[in-house]
Coordinates of N, CA and C in Angstrom, one line a residue:
Chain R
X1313 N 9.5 -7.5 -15.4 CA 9.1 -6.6 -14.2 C 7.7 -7.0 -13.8
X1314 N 7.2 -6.8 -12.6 CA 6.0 -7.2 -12.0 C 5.4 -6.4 -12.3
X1315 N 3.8 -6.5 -12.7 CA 3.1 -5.3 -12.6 C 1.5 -6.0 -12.1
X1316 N 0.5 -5.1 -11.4 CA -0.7 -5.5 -11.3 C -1.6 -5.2 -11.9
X1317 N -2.3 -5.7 -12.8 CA -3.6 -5.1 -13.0 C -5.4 -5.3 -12.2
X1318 N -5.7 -4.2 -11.8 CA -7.2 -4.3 -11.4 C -8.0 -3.8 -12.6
X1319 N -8.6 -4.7 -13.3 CA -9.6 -4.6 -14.7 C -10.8 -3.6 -14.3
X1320 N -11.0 -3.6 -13.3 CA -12.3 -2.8 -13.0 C -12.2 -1.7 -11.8
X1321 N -12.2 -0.4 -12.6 CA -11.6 0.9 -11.2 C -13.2 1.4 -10.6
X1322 N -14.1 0.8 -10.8 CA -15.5 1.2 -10.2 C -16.1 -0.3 -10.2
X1323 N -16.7 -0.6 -9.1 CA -17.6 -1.8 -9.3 C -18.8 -1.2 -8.1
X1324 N -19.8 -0.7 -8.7 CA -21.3 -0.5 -7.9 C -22.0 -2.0 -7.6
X1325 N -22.4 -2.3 -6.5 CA -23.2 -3.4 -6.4 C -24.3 -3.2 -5.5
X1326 N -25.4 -3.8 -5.2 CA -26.6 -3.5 -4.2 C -26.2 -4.6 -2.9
X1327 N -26.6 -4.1 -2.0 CA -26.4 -4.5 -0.3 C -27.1 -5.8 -0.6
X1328 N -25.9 -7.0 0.1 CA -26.3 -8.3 0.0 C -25.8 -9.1 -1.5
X1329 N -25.5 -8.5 -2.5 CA -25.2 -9.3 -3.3 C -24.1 -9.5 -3.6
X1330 N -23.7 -10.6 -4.5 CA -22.5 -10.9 -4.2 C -21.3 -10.0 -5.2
X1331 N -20.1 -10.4 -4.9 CA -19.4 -9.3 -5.7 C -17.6 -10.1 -6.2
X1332 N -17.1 -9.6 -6.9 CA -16.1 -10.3 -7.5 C -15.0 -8.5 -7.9
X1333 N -14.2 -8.7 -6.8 CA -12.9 -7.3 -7.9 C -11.8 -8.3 -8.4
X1334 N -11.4 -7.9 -9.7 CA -10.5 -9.2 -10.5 C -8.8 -8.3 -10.0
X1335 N -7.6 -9.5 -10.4 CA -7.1 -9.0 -10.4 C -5.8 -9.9 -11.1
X1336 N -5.1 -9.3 -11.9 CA -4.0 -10.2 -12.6 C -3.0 -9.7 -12.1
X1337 N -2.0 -10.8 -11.8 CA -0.6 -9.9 -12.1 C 0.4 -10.6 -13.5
X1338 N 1.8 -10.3 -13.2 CA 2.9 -10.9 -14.0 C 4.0 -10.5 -12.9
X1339 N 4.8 -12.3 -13.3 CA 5.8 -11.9 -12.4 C 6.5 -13.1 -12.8
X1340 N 8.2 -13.6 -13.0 CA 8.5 -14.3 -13.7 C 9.2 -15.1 -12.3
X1341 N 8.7 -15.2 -11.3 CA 9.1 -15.7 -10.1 C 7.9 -15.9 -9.1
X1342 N 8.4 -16.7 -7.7 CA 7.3 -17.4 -6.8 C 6.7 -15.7 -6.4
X1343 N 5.9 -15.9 -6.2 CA 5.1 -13.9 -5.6 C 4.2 -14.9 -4.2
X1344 N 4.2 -13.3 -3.4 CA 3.5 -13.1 -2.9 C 2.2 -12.5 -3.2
X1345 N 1.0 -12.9 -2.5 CA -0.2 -11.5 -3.1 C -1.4 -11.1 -2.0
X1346 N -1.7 -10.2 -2.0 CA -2.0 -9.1 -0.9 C -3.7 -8.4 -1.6
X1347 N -4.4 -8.2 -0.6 CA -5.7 -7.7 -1.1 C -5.4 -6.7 0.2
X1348 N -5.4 -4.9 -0.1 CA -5.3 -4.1 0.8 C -6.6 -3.2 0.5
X1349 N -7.2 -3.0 1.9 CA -8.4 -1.9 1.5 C -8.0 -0.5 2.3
X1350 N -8.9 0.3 1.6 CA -8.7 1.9 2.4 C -10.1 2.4 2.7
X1351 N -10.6 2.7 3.5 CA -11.8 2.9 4.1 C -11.1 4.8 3.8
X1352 N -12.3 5.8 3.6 CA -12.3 7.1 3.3 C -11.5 8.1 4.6
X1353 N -10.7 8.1 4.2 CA -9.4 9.1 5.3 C -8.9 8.5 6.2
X1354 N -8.2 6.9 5.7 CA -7.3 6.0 6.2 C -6.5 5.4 5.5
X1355 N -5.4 4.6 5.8 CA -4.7 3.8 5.3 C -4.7 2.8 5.1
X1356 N -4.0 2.4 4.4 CA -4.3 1.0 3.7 C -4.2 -0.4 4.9
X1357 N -5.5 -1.0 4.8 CA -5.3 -2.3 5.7 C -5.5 -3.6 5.2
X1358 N -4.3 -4.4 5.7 CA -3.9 -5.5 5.0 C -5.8 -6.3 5.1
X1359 N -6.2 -7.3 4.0 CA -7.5 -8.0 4.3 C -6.7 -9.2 4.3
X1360 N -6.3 -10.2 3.3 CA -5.8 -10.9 3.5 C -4.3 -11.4 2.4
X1361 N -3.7 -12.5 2.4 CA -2.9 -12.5 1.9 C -2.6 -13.9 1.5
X1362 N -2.3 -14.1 0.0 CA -1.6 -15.8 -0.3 C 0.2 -15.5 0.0
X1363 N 1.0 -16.8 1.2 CA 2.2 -16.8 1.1 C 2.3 -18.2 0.8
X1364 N 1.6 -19.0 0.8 CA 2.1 -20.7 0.6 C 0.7 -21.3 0.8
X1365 N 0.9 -22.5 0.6 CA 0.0 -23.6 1.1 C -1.5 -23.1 0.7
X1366 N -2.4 -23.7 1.2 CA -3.9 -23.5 0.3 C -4.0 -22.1 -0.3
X1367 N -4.5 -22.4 -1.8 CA -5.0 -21.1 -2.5 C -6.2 -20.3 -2.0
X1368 N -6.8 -21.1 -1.4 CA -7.9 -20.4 -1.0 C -8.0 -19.6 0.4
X1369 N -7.8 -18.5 0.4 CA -7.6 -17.5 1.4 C -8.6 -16.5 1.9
X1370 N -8.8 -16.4 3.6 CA -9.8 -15.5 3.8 C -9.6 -14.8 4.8
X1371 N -11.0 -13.9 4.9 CA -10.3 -12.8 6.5 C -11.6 -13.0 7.2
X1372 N -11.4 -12.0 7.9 CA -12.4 -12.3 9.1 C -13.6 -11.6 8.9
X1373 N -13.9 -10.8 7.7 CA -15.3 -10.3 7.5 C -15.6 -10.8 6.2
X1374 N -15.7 -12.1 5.9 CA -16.0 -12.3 4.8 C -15.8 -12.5 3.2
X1375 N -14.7 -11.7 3.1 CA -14.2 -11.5 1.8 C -13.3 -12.8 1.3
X1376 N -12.7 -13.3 0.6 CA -12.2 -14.7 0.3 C -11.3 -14.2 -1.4
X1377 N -10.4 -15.0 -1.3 CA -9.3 -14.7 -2.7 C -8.6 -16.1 -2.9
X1378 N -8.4 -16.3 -3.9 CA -8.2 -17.8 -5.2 C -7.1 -17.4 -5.7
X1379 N -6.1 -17.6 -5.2 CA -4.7 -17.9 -6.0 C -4.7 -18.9 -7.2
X1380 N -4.8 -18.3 -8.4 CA -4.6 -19.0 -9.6 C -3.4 -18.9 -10.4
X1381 N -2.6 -19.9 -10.0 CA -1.0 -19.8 -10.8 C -1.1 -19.6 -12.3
X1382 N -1.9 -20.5 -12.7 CA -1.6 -20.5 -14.3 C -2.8 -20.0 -15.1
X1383 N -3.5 -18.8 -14.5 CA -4.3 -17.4 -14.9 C -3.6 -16.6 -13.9
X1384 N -2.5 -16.4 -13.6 CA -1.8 -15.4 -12.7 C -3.2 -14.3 -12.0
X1385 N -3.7 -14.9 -11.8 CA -5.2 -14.5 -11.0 C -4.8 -14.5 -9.6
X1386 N -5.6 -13.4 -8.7 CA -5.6 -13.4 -7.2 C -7.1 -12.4 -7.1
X1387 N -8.1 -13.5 -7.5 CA -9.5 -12.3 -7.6 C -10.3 -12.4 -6.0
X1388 N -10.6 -11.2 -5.8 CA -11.3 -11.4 -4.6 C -12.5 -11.6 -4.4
X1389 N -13.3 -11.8 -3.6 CA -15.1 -12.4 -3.7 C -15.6 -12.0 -2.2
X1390 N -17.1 -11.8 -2.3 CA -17.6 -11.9 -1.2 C -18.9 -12.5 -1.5
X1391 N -19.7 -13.4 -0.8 CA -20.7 -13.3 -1.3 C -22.1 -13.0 -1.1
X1392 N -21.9 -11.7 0.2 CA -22.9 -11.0 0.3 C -22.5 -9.6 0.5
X1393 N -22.2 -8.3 0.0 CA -21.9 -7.5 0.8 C -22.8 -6.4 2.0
X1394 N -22.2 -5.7 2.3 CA -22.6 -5.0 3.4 C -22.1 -3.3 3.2
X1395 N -23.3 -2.5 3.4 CA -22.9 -1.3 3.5 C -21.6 -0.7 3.9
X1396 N -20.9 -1.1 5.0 CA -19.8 -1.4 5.7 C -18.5 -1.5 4.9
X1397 N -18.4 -2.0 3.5 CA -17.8 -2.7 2.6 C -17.2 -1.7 1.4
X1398 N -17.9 -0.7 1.7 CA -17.9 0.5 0.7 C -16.0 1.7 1.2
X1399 N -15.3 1.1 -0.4 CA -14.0 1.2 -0.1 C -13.2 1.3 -1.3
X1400 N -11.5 1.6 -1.3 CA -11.3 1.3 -1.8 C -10.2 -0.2 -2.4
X1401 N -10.2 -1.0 -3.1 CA -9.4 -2.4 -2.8 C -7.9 -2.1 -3.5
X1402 N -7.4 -2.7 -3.2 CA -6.0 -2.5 -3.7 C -5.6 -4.4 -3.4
X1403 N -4.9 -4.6 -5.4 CA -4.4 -5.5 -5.2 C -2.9 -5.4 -4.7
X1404 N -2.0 -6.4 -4.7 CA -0.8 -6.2 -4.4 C 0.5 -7.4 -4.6
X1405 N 1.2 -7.2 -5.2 CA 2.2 -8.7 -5.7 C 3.6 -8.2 -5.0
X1406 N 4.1 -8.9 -4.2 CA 5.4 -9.1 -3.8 C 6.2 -10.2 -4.6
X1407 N 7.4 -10.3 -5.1 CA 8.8 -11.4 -5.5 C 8.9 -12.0 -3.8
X1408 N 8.8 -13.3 -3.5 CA 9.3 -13.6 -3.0 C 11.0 -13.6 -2.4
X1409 N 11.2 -12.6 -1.5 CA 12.4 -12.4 -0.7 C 12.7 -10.9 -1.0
X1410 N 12.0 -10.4 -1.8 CA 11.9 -9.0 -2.2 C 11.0 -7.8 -1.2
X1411 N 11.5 -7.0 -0.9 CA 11.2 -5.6 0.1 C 10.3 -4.5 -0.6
X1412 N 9.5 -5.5 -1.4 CA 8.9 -4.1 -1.6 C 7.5 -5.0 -2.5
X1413 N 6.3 -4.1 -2.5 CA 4.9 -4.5 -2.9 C 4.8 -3.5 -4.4
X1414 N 4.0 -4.5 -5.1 CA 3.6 -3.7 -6.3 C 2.0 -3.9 -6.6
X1415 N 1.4 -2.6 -6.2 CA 0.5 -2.5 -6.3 C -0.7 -2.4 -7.5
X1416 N -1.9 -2.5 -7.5 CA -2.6 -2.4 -8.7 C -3.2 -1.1 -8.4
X1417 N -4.0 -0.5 -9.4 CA -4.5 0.7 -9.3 C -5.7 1.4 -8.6
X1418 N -6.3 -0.1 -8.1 CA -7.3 -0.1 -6.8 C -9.1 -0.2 -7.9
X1419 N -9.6 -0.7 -7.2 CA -11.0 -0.8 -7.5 C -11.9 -0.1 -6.3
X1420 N -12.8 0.7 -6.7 CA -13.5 1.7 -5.3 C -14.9 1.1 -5.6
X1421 N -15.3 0.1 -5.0 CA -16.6 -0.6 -4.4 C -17.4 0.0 -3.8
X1422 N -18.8 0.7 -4.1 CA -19.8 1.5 -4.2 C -21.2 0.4 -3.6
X1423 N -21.4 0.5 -2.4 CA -22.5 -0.4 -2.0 C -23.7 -0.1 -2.1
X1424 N -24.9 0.4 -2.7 CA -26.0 1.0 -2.8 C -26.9 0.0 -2.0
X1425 N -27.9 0.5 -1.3 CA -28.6 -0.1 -0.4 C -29.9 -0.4 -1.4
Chain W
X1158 N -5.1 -1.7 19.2 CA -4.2 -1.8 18.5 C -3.1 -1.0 18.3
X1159 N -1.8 -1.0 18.0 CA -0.7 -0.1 18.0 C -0.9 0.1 16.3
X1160 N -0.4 1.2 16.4 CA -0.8 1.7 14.7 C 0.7 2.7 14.1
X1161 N 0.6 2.9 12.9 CA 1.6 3.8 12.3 C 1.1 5.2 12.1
X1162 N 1.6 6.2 13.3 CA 1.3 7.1 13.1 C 2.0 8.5 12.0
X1163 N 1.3 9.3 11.2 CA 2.1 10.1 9.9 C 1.7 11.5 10.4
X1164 N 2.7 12.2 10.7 CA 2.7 13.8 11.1 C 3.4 14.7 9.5
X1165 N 2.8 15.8 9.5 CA 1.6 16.4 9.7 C 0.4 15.6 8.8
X1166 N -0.6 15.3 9.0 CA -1.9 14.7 7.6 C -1.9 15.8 6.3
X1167 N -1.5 17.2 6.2 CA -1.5 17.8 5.2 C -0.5 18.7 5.6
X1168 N 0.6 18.8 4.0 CA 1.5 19.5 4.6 C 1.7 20.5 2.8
X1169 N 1.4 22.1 2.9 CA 1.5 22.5 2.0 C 3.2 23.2 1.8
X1170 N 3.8 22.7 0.6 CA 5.3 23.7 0.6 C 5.1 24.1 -0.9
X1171 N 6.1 25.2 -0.9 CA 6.6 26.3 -2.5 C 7.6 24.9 -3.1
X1172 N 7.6 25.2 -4.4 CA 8.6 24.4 -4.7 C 10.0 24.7 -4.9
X1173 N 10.7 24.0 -4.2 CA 12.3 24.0 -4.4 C 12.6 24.2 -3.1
X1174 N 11.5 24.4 -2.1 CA 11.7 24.4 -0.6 C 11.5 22.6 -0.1
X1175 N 12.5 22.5 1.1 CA 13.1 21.2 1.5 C 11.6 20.7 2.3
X1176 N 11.0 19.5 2.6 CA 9.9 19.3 3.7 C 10.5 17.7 4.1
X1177 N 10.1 17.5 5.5 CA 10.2 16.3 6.3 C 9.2 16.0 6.3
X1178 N 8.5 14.8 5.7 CA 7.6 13.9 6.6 C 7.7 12.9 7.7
X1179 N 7.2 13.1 8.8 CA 7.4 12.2 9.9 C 6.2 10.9 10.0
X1180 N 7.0 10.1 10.6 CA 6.3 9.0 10.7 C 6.9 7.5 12.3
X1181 N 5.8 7.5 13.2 CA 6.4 6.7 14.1 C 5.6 5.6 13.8
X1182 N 6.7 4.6 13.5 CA 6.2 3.2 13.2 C 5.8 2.6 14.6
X1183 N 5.5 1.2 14.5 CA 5.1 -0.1 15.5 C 6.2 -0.3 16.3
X1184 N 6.2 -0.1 17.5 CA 7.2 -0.1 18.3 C 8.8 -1.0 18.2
X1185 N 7.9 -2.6 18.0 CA 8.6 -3.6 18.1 C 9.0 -4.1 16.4
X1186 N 8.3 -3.1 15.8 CA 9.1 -3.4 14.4 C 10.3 -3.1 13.6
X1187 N 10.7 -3.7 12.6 CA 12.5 -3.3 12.0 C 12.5 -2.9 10.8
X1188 N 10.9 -3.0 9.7 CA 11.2 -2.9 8.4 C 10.5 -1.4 8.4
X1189 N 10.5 -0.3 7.9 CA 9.9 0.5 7.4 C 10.2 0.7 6.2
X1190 N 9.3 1.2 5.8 CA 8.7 1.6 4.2 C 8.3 3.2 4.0
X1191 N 8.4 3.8 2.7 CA 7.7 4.4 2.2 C 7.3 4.4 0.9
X1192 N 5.5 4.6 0.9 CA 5.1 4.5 -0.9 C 4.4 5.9 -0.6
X1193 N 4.2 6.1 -2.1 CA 3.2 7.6 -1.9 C 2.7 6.9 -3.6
X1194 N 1.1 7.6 -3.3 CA 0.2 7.8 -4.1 C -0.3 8.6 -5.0
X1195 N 0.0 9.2 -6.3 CA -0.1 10.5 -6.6 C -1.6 10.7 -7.2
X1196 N -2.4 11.5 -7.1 CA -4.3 11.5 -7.3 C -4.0 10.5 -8.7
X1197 N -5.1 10.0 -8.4 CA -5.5 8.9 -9.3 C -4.6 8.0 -10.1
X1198 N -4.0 7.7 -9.6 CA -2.3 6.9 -9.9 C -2.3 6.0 -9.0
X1199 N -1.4 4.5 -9.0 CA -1.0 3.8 -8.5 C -0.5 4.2 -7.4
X1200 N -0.6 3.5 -6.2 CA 0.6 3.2 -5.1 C 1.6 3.0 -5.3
X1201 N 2.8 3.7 -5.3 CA 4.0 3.4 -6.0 C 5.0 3.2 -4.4
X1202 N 6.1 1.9 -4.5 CA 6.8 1.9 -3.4 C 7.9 2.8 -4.0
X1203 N 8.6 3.8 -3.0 CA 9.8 4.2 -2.5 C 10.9 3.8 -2.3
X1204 N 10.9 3.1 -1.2 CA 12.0 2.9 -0.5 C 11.8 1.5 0.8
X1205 N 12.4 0.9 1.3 CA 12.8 0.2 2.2 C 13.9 0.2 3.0
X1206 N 13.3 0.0 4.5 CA 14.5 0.5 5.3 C 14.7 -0.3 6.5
X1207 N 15.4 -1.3 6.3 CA 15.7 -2.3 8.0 C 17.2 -2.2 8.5
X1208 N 17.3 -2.2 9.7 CA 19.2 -2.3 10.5 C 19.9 -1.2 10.1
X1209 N 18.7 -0.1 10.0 CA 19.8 1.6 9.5 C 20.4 1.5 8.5
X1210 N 19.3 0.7 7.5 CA 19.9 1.2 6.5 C 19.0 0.6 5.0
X1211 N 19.0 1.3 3.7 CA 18.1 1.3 3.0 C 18.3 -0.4 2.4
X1212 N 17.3 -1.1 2.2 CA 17.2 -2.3 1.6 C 17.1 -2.7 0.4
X1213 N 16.1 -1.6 -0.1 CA 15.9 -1.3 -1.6 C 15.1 -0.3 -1.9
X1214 N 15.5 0.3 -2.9 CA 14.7 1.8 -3.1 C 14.4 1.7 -5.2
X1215 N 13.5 2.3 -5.1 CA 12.8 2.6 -6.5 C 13.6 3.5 -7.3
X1216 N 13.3 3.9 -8.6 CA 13.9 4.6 -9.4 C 13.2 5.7 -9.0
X1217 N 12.3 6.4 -8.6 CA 11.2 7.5 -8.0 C 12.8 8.2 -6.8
X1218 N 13.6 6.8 -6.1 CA 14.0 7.5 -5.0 C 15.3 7.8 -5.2
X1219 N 15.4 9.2 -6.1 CA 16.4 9.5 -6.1 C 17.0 10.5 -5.2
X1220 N 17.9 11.3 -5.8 CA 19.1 11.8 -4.4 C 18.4 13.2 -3.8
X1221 N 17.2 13.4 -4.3 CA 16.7 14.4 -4.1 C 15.6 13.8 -2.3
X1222 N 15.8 12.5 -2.7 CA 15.2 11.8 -1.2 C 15.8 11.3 -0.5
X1223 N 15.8 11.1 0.8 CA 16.1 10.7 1.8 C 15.6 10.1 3.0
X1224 N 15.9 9.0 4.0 CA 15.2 8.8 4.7 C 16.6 8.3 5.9
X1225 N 15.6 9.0 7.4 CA 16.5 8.8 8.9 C 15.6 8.1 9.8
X1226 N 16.0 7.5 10.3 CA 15.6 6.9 11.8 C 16.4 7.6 12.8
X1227 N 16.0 8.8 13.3 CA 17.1 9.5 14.0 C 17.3 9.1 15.7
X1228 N 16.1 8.6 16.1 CA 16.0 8.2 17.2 C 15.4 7.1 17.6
X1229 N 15.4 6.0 17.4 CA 15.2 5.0 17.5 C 13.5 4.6 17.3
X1230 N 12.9 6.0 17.3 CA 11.3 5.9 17.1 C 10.8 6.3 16.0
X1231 N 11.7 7.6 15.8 CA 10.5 8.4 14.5 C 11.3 8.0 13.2
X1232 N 10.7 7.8 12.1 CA 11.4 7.4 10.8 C 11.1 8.7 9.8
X1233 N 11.7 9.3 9.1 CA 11.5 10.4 8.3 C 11.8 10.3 7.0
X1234 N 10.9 10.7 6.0 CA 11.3 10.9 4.7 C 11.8 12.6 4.1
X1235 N 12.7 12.5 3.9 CA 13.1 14.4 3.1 C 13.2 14.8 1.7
X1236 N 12.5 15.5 1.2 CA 12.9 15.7 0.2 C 13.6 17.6 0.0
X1237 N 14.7 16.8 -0.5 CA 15.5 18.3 -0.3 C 15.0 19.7 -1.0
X1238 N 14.6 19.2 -2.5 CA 13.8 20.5 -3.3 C 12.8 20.1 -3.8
X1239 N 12.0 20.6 -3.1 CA 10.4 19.7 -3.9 C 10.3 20.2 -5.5
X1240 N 9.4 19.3 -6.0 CA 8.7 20.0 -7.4 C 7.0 19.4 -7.5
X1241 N 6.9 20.1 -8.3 CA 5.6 20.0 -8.4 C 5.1 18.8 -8.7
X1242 N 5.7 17.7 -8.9 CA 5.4 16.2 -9.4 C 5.5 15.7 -8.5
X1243 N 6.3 16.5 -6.9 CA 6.2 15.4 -5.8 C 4.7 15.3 -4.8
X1244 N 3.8 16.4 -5.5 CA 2.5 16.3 -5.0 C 2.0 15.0 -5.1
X1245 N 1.6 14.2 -3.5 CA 1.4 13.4 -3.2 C 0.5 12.8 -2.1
X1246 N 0.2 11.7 -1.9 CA 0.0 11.1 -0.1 C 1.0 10.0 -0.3
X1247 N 1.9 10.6 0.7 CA 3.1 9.4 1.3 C 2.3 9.0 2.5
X1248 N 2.5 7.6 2.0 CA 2.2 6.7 3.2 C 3.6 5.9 3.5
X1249 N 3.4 5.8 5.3 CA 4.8 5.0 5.7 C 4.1 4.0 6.3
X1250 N 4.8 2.8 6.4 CA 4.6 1.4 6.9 C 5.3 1.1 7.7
X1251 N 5.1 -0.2 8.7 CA 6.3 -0.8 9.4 C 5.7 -2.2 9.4
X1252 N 6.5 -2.9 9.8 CA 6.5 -4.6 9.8 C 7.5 -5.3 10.6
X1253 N 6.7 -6.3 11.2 CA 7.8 -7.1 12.0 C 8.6 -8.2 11.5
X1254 N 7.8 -8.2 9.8 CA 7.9 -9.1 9.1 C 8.3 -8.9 7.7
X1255 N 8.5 -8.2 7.4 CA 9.1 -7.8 6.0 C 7.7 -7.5 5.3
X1256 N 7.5 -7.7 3.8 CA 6.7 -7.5 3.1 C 5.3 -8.2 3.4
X1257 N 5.8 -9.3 4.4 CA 4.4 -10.3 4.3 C 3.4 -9.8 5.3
X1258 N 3.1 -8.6 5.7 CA 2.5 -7.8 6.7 C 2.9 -6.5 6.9
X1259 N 2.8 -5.6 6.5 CA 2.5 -4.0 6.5 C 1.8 -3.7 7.3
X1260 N 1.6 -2.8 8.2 CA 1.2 -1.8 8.9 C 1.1 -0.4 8.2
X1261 N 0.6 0.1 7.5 CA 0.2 1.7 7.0 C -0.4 2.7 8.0
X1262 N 0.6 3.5 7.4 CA -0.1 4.7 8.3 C -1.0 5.9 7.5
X1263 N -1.6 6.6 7.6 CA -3.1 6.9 7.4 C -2.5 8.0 6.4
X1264 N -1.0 8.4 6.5 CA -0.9 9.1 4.9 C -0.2 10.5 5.0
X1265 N 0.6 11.4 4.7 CA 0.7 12.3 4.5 C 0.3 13.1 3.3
X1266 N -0.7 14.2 3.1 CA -1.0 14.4 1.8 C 0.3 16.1 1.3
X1267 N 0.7 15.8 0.7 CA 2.0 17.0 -0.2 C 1.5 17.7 -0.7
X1268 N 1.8 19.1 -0.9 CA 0.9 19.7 -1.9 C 1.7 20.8 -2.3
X1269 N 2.4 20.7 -3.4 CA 4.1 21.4 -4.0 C 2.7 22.7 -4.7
X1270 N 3.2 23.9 -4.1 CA 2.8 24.7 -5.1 C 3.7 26.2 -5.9

């Protein structure tokens, strides 16, 4: 069965520095993998996603994620943050051709200025 | 942007009494979803729903749930007799794309008492 783990359910960091939320899964097939955040009294929005082709994935504010097949790794990175940043992350593993996402238990990133 | 909207944001019921949550997905989309969150617990998926009719559904979605597309707009989840374990935030999704892009909507929060 798939499952996700996020190692770290609080990561505090200071404005500007860099920051790393980990995340492993298991899955005995090709996956998909998904980095979703939730900003405080919203829903979840997609940041970015590995479906194929280069491991190295990013979005448009910065944040960047490393598909690592053989450490079943999908860890996310930034390397400066921003007060703006302050949220909660959600990893996320799909089976390829499969209808449904398995989520991790979220890491809530604390920006202190 | 077009977004997934979730009626009512907080919805309090007795338990063993029936509640609908509503949800109008992305116009031009086919897959809807529902996962719900229970406090401090994973995002757990529900259910999957494309061409009127369910795609795949979790062990969570049993016969005590249900889900309609009654009008070609609004997508609804039911639960016929709540219990107190169904205290939640259901969040519903849509996609034009299956898993590989979610659209969330901002949440219903349940509150079985």
């Amino acid at each position: 069965a798939q499952s996700v783990t996020q190692l770290d359910s609080q990561v505090p960091v200071f404005e500007e520095a860099p920051v790393e939320l980990r995340c492993n899964y298991s899955s005995s097939v090709s996956v998909y993998l998904f980095w979703y955040v939730q900003y405080p009294n919203q829903g979840l929005q997609l940041l970015l996603k590995y479906l194929s082709g280069s491991t190295l994935v990013k979005s448009i504010n910065g944040f960047e994620a490393e598909f690592n097949k053989s450490q079943t790794s999908f860890h996310l990175r930034k390397p400066s943050v921003h007060i703006s940043d302050t949220a909660e992350y959600f990893c996320a593993v799909s089976d390829r051709g499969a209808q449904k996402l398995v989520f991790g238990q979220g890491t809530r990133l604390t920006i202190n200025p | 942007e077009p977004e997934v909207t979730q009626t009512p944001s907080h919805q309090v019921t007795q338990m063993g009494q029936e509640v609908i949550l509503r949800c109008v997905p992305i116009s031009n989309h086919l897959y809807f979803y529902w996962y719900r969150q229970i406090l401090g617990q994973k995002v757990e998926f529900l259910v999957s729903f494309y061409n009127n009719e369910i795609s795949e559904k979790s062990e969570i979605f049993d016969d005590q749930f249900s889900v309609e597309r009654p009008d070609g707009s609004n997508f609804t989840l039911k639960i016929r007799s709540t219990k107190l374990e169904d205290s939640a935030m259901y969040f519903c999704a849509s996609s034009e794309a299956g898993v590989m892009a979610l659209h969330f909507g901002n949440g219903t929060r349940l509150t079985v008492t």
